[in-house]
Each structure stands twice: as structure tokens, then as C-alpha cells.
Short mmCIF file of N, CA and C in Angstrom, two decimals:
data_model
loop_
_atom_site.label_atom_id
_atom_site.label_comp_id
_atom_site.label_asym_id
_atom_site.label_seq_id
_atom_site.Cartn_x
_atom_site.Cartn_y
_atom_site.Cartn_z
N MET E 763 19.85 4.66 166.29
CA MET E 763 19.10 5.84 165.92
C MET E 763 20.03 7.06 165.95
N ALA E 764 19.82 7.91 164.99
CA ALA E 764 20.64 9.11 164.87
C ALA E 764 20.09 10.24 165.75
N ASP E 765 20.88 11.26 165.90
CA ASP E 765 20.45 12.48 166.56
C ASP E 765 19.42 13.15 165.65
N PRO E 766 18.36 13.75 166.19
CA PRO E 766 17.35 14.40 165.33
C PRO E 766 17.94 15.43 164.37
N SER E 767 19.04 16.05 164.73
CA SER E 767 19.63 17.05 163.85
C SER E 767 20.16 16.45 162.55
N ALA E 768 20.25 15.11 162.48
CA ALA E 768 20.66 14.45 161.24
C ALA E 768 19.57 14.56 160.18
N CYS E 769 18.36 14.90 160.59
CA CYS E 769 17.24 15.10 159.66
C CYS E 769 17.13 16.59 159.36
N SER E 770 17.21 16.91 158.09
CA SER E 770 17.11 18.32 157.70
C SER E 770 15.66 18.74 157.41
N HIS E 771 14.70 17.90 157.80
CA HIS E 771 13.30 18.17 157.51
C HIS E 771 12.44 18.26 158.77
N LEU E 772 13.06 18.57 159.89
CA LEU E 772 12.31 18.67 161.14
C LEU E 772 11.21 19.72 161.05
N ASP E 773 11.41 20.73 160.21
CA ASP E 773 10.41 21.79 160.08
C ASP E 773 9.14 21.32 159.36
N THR E 774 9.14 20.12 158.79
CA THR E 774 7.95 19.58 158.13
C THR E 774 7.07 18.78 159.08
N ILE E 775 7.56 18.53 160.29
CA ILE E 775 6.83 17.70 161.25
C ILE E 775 5.73 18.51 161.91
N ASP E 776 4.52 18.00 161.82
CA ASP E 776 3.36 18.61 162.48
C ASP E 776 2.95 17.70 163.63
N ALA E 777 3.20 18.14 164.83
CA ALA E 777 2.91 17.32 166.02
C ALA E 777 1.42 17.12 166.24
N SER E 778 0.59 17.90 165.58
CA SER E 778 -0.85 17.82 165.82
C SER E 778 -1.63 17.05 164.76
N VAL E 779 -0.94 16.40 163.82
CA VAL E 779 -1.68 15.68 162.77
C VAL E 779 -2.53 14.58 163.38
N GLU E 780 -3.66 14.35 162.77
CA GLU E 780 -4.56 13.27 163.17
C GLU E 780 -4.41 12.14 162.17
N PRO E 781 -4.31 10.89 162.64
CA PRO E 781 -4.21 9.76 161.72
C PRO E 781 -5.42 9.69 160.79
N SER E 782 -5.16 9.41 159.53
CA SER E 782 -6.22 9.36 158.52
C SER E 782 -7.08 8.10 158.63
N ALA E 783 -6.57 7.07 159.29
CA ALA E 783 -7.29 5.80 159.41
C ALA E 783 -6.67 5.01 160.56
N ASP E 784 -7.31 3.93 160.95
CA ASP E 784 -6.79 3.05 161.99
C ASP E 784 -5.96 1.92 161.38
N GLY E 785 -5.80 1.96 160.07
CA GLY E 785 -4.99 1.00 159.33
C GLY E 785 -4.47 1.71 158.10
N CYS E 786 -3.77 1.00 157.24
CA CYS E 786 -3.28 1.62 156.01
C CYS E 786 -4.49 2.03 155.17
N GLU E 787 -4.65 3.34 154.98
CA GLU E 787 -5.85 3.80 154.29
C GLU E 787 -5.91 3.29 152.85
N ASP E 788 -4.77 3.13 152.21
CA ASP E 788 -4.77 2.63 150.83
C ASP E 788 -5.09 1.14 150.78
N CYS E 789 -4.51 0.35 151.68
CA CYS E 789 -4.82 -1.08 151.73
C CYS E 789 -6.29 -1.30 152.07
N LEU E 790 -6.83 -0.50 152.98
CA LEU E 790 -8.24 -0.64 153.32
C LEU E 790 -9.13 -0.38 152.11
N ARG E 791 -8.76 0.62 151.32
CA ARG E 791 -9.52 0.96 150.12
C ARG E 791 -9.38 -0.13 149.04
N GLU E 792 -8.19 -0.73 148.94
CA GLU E 792 -7.88 -1.71 147.90
C GLU E 792 -8.07 -3.16 148.35
N ASP E 793 -8.55 -3.36 149.58
CA ASP E 793 -8.70 -4.69 150.16
C ASP E 793 -7.36 -5.41 150.24
N GLY E 794 -6.31 -4.65 150.59
CA GLY E 794 -4.97 -5.22 150.74
C GLY E 794 -4.68 -5.52 152.20
N TRP E 795 -3.42 -5.81 152.48
CA TRP E 795 -3.00 -6.10 153.85
C TRP E 795 -1.62 -5.50 154.11
N TRP E 796 -1.31 -5.36 155.38
CA TRP E 796 -0.04 -4.74 155.76
C TRP E 796 0.63 -5.50 156.89
N VAL E 797 1.93 -5.19 157.07
CA VAL E 797 2.71 -5.77 158.15
C VAL E 797 2.77 -4.78 159.32
N HIS E 798 3.26 -3.56 159.05
CA HIS E 798 3.34 -2.50 160.05
C HIS E 798 2.86 -1.19 159.43
N LEU E 799 2.53 -0.24 160.30
CA LEU E 799 1.98 1.03 159.83
C LEU E 799 2.90 2.20 160.15
N ARG E 800 2.81 3.23 159.29
CA ARG E 800 3.59 4.46 159.44
C ARG E 800 2.64 5.66 159.32
N LEU E 801 2.89 6.68 160.12
CA LEU E 801 2.07 7.90 160.13
C LEU E 801 2.88 9.03 159.51
N CYS E 802 2.37 9.63 158.46
CA CYS E 802 3.02 10.78 157.86
C CYS E 802 2.90 11.95 158.82
N ARG E 803 4.03 12.54 159.17
CA ARG E 803 4.06 13.63 160.12
C ARG E 803 3.82 14.99 159.47
N SER E 804 3.52 15.00 158.17
CA SER E 804 3.13 16.25 157.51
C SER E 804 1.62 16.36 157.40
N CYS E 805 0.94 15.23 157.11
CA CYS E 805 -0.50 15.31 156.84
C CYS E 805 -1.36 14.28 157.58
N GLY E 806 -0.75 13.28 158.22
CA GLY E 806 -1.53 12.29 158.95
C GLY E 806 -1.88 11.04 158.17
N HIS E 807 -1.44 10.93 156.92
CA HIS E 807 -1.70 9.73 156.12
C HIS E 807 -1.13 8.51 156.83
N VAL E 808 -1.92 7.46 156.97
CA VAL E 808 -1.45 6.20 157.54
C VAL E 808 -1.21 5.25 156.38
N GLY E 809 0.03 4.79 156.25
CA GLY E 809 0.40 3.88 155.17
C GLY E 809 1.15 2.69 155.72
N CYS E 810 1.29 1.67 154.88
CA CYS E 810 1.98 0.45 155.29
C CYS E 810 3.47 0.55 155.02
N CYS E 811 4.24 -0.22 155.77
CA CYS E 811 5.70 -0.19 155.72
C CYS E 811 6.25 -0.91 154.48
N ASP E 812 7.56 -0.84 154.31
CA ASP E 812 8.20 -1.46 153.16
C ASP E 812 8.25 -2.98 153.24
N SER E 813 7.92 -3.57 154.37
CA SER E 813 7.80 -5.03 154.46
C SER E 813 6.43 -5.50 153.99
N SER E 814 5.52 -4.57 153.80
CA SER E 814 4.18 -4.86 153.30
C SER E 814 4.21 -4.91 151.77
N PRO E 815 3.31 -5.68 151.17
CA PRO E 815 3.33 -5.83 149.70
C PRO E 815 3.26 -4.51 148.93
N ALA E 816 2.44 -3.56 149.36
CA ALA E 816 2.21 -2.36 148.56
C ALA E 816 3.11 -1.17 148.93
N ARG E 817 3.73 -1.19 150.10
CA ARG E 817 4.65 -0.12 150.51
C ARG E 817 4.03 1.27 150.37
N HIS E 818 2.82 1.42 150.88
CA HIS E 818 2.09 2.68 150.70
C HIS E 818 2.71 3.88 151.40
N ALA E 819 3.38 3.70 152.54
CA ALA E 819 3.99 4.85 153.22
C ALA E 819 5.09 5.46 152.36
N THR E 820 5.93 4.64 151.77
CA THR E 820 6.99 5.13 150.89
C THR E 820 6.38 5.77 149.65
N ALA E 821 5.37 5.14 149.07
CA ALA E 821 4.72 5.70 147.88
C ALA E 821 4.12 7.07 148.19
N HIS E 822 3.51 7.20 149.37
CA HIS E 822 2.94 8.48 149.77
C HIS E 822 4.03 9.54 149.89
N SER E 823 5.13 9.19 150.52
CA SER E 823 6.23 10.14 150.68
C SER E 823 6.76 10.60 149.33
N ARG E 824 6.92 9.69 148.41
CA ARG E 824 7.44 10.04 147.09
C ARG E 824 6.45 10.90 146.29
N SER E 825 5.17 10.59 146.39
CA SER E 825 4.19 11.33 145.59
C SER E 825 3.86 12.71 146.16
N THR E 826 4.07 12.89 147.45
CA THR E 826 3.72 14.16 148.09
C THR E 826 4.93 14.98 148.51
N THR E 827 6.09 14.36 148.51
CA THR E 827 7.33 14.92 149.06
C THR E 827 7.22 15.22 150.56
N HIS E 828 6.38 14.48 151.26
CA HIS E 828 6.33 14.55 152.72
C HIS E 828 7.42 13.60 153.22
N PRO E 829 8.47 14.11 153.84
CA PRO E 829 9.64 13.28 154.11
C PRO E 829 9.61 12.43 155.38
N VAL E 830 8.88 12.83 156.42
CA VAL E 830 9.03 12.18 157.73
C VAL E 830 7.78 11.39 158.12
N VAL E 831 8.02 10.13 158.50
CA VAL E 831 6.96 9.29 159.05
C VAL E 831 7.35 8.89 160.46
N GLN E 832 6.35 8.52 161.23
CA GLN E 832 6.57 7.98 162.56
C GLN E 832 5.93 6.60 162.61
N SER E 833 6.55 5.70 163.35
CA SER E 833 5.93 4.39 163.52
C SER E 833 4.54 4.59 164.09
N PHE E 834 3.59 3.82 163.58
CA PHE E 834 2.21 3.87 164.06
C PHE E 834 1.89 2.55 164.75
N GLU E 835 2.93 1.96 165.34
CA GLU E 835 2.79 0.70 166.05
C GLU E 835 2.86 0.92 167.56
N PRO E 836 2.05 0.19 168.32
CA PRO E 836 2.07 0.34 169.78
C PRO E 836 3.47 0.13 170.34
N GLY E 837 3.90 1.03 171.20
CA GLY E 837 5.18 0.90 171.88
C GLY E 837 6.39 1.36 171.09
N GLU E 838 6.21 1.80 169.85
CA GLU E 838 7.34 2.27 169.05
C GLU E 838 7.26 3.79 168.94
N ASP E 839 8.40 4.46 169.14
CA ASP E 839 8.39 5.92 169.15
C ASP E 839 9.40 6.54 168.18
N TRP E 840 9.86 5.81 167.20
CA TRP E 840 10.88 6.31 166.28
C TRP E 840 10.26 6.98 165.05
N LEU E 841 11.07 7.81 164.42
CA LEU E 841 10.68 8.49 163.18
C LEU E 841 11.70 8.13 162.10
N TRP E 842 11.31 8.27 160.85
CA TRP E 842 12.19 8.00 159.71
C TRP E 842 12.03 9.13 158.70
N CYS E 843 13.15 9.65 158.24
CA CYS E 843 13.13 10.66 157.19
C CYS E 843 13.53 9.99 155.89
N TYR E 844 12.60 9.89 154.94
CA TYR E 844 12.88 9.28 153.65
C TYR E 844 13.94 10.07 152.88
N SER E 845 13.88 11.38 152.95
CA SER E 845 14.81 12.21 152.18
C SER E 845 16.25 12.07 152.66
N ASP E 846 16.44 12.08 153.98
CA ASP E 846 17.79 11.99 154.54
C ASP E 846 18.20 10.56 154.87
N GLU E 847 17.26 9.62 154.73
CA GLU E 847 17.49 8.21 155.05
C GLU E 847 18.09 8.04 156.44
N VAL E 848 17.37 8.60 157.42
CA VAL E 848 17.85 8.54 158.80
C VAL E 848 16.68 8.30 159.74
N GLY E 849 16.92 7.44 160.72
CA GLY E 849 15.95 7.18 161.77
C GLY E 849 16.35 7.93 163.03
N PHE E 850 15.38 8.41 163.79
CA PHE E 850 15.68 9.18 164.99
C PHE E 850 14.49 9.17 165.94
N HIS E 851 14.75 9.60 167.16
CA HIS E 851 13.70 9.81 168.16
C HIS E 851 13.55 11.31 168.36
N LEU E 852 12.35 11.73 168.63
CA LEU E 852 12.08 13.13 168.92
C LEU E 852 11.25 13.17 170.19
N PRO E 853 11.89 13.42 171.34
CA PRO E 853 11.17 13.36 172.62
C PRO E 853 9.87 14.15 172.67
N ALA E 854 9.79 15.24 171.93
CA ALA E 854 8.57 16.05 171.95
C ALA E 854 7.36 15.31 171.40
N LEU E 855 7.58 14.24 170.64
CA LEU E 855 6.46 13.48 170.05
C LEU E 855 6.14 12.19 170.79
N THR E 856 6.79 11.93 171.91
CA THR E 856 6.48 10.72 172.64
C THR E 856 5.43 11.02 173.70
N PRO E 857 4.53 10.14 174.01
CA PRO E 857 4.46 8.80 173.43
C PRO E 857 3.92 8.83 171.99
N SER E 858 4.36 7.87 171.25
CA SER E 858 3.98 7.78 169.85
C SER E 858 2.50 7.43 169.71
N PRO E 859 1.85 8.00 168.70
CA PRO E 859 0.48 7.57 168.44
C PRO E 859 0.51 6.15 167.89
N SER E 860 -0.55 5.42 168.01
CA SER E 860 -0.58 4.07 167.44
C SER E 860 -2.03 3.68 167.17
N HIS E 861 -2.16 2.74 166.26
CA HIS E 861 -3.49 2.21 165.98
C HIS E 861 -3.90 1.31 167.12
N SER E 862 -5.18 1.02 167.19
CA SER E 862 -5.67 0.18 168.30
C SER E 862 -5.68 -1.27 167.94
#
């Protein structure tokens, strides 16, 4: 994991966002399935990871230009910036939110 300063989009992170769903909101709507979940740190959209068939978290980032997601998996506290292609930890956001 990189130092948080490797991400030039830290100012887009909203620590108070509420998750939009307890699963990938797009897969739930489309009757799809996911492997792991990601939480958009700009708006709270919950999408599926790139190992999932639909890759909704990446699609959301591209369509909205929201660059930073956080793992929405229990016990994982990392973030990923799509724009800078860097993973990092941000102590201010731990413990990480997660679905139940």
C-alpha cells in the first residue's frame, strides 16, 4: 500500500457518506451477483469489484468521475484511487464500514 499522499484526490473523500445498499446496488437491481464490494467515498454508492462479472464500482467511478473507493468488506480498511491507480490506508477512516 502506498502513502496516502500518492493519491491526488484525497479532497474528494467524504468520511460521512452512508452506504447506498447492503450489497451492490446495481447487481441487486439487475438480479446479478458479486464477489466483493466497494464503497464510493464521494457519494456512498456500493458497487461490485473488478472480479465480479459486472464491475459496477469501476463503472460508477468512470461515469461519475468519483475517484476513490473503500473496501466494503468486513475486516478490510484499504482505499483505491481509480484516477491515480494507487491503493492506500487512511487512518482517519478506520475502522472501515462493511456490509453485514
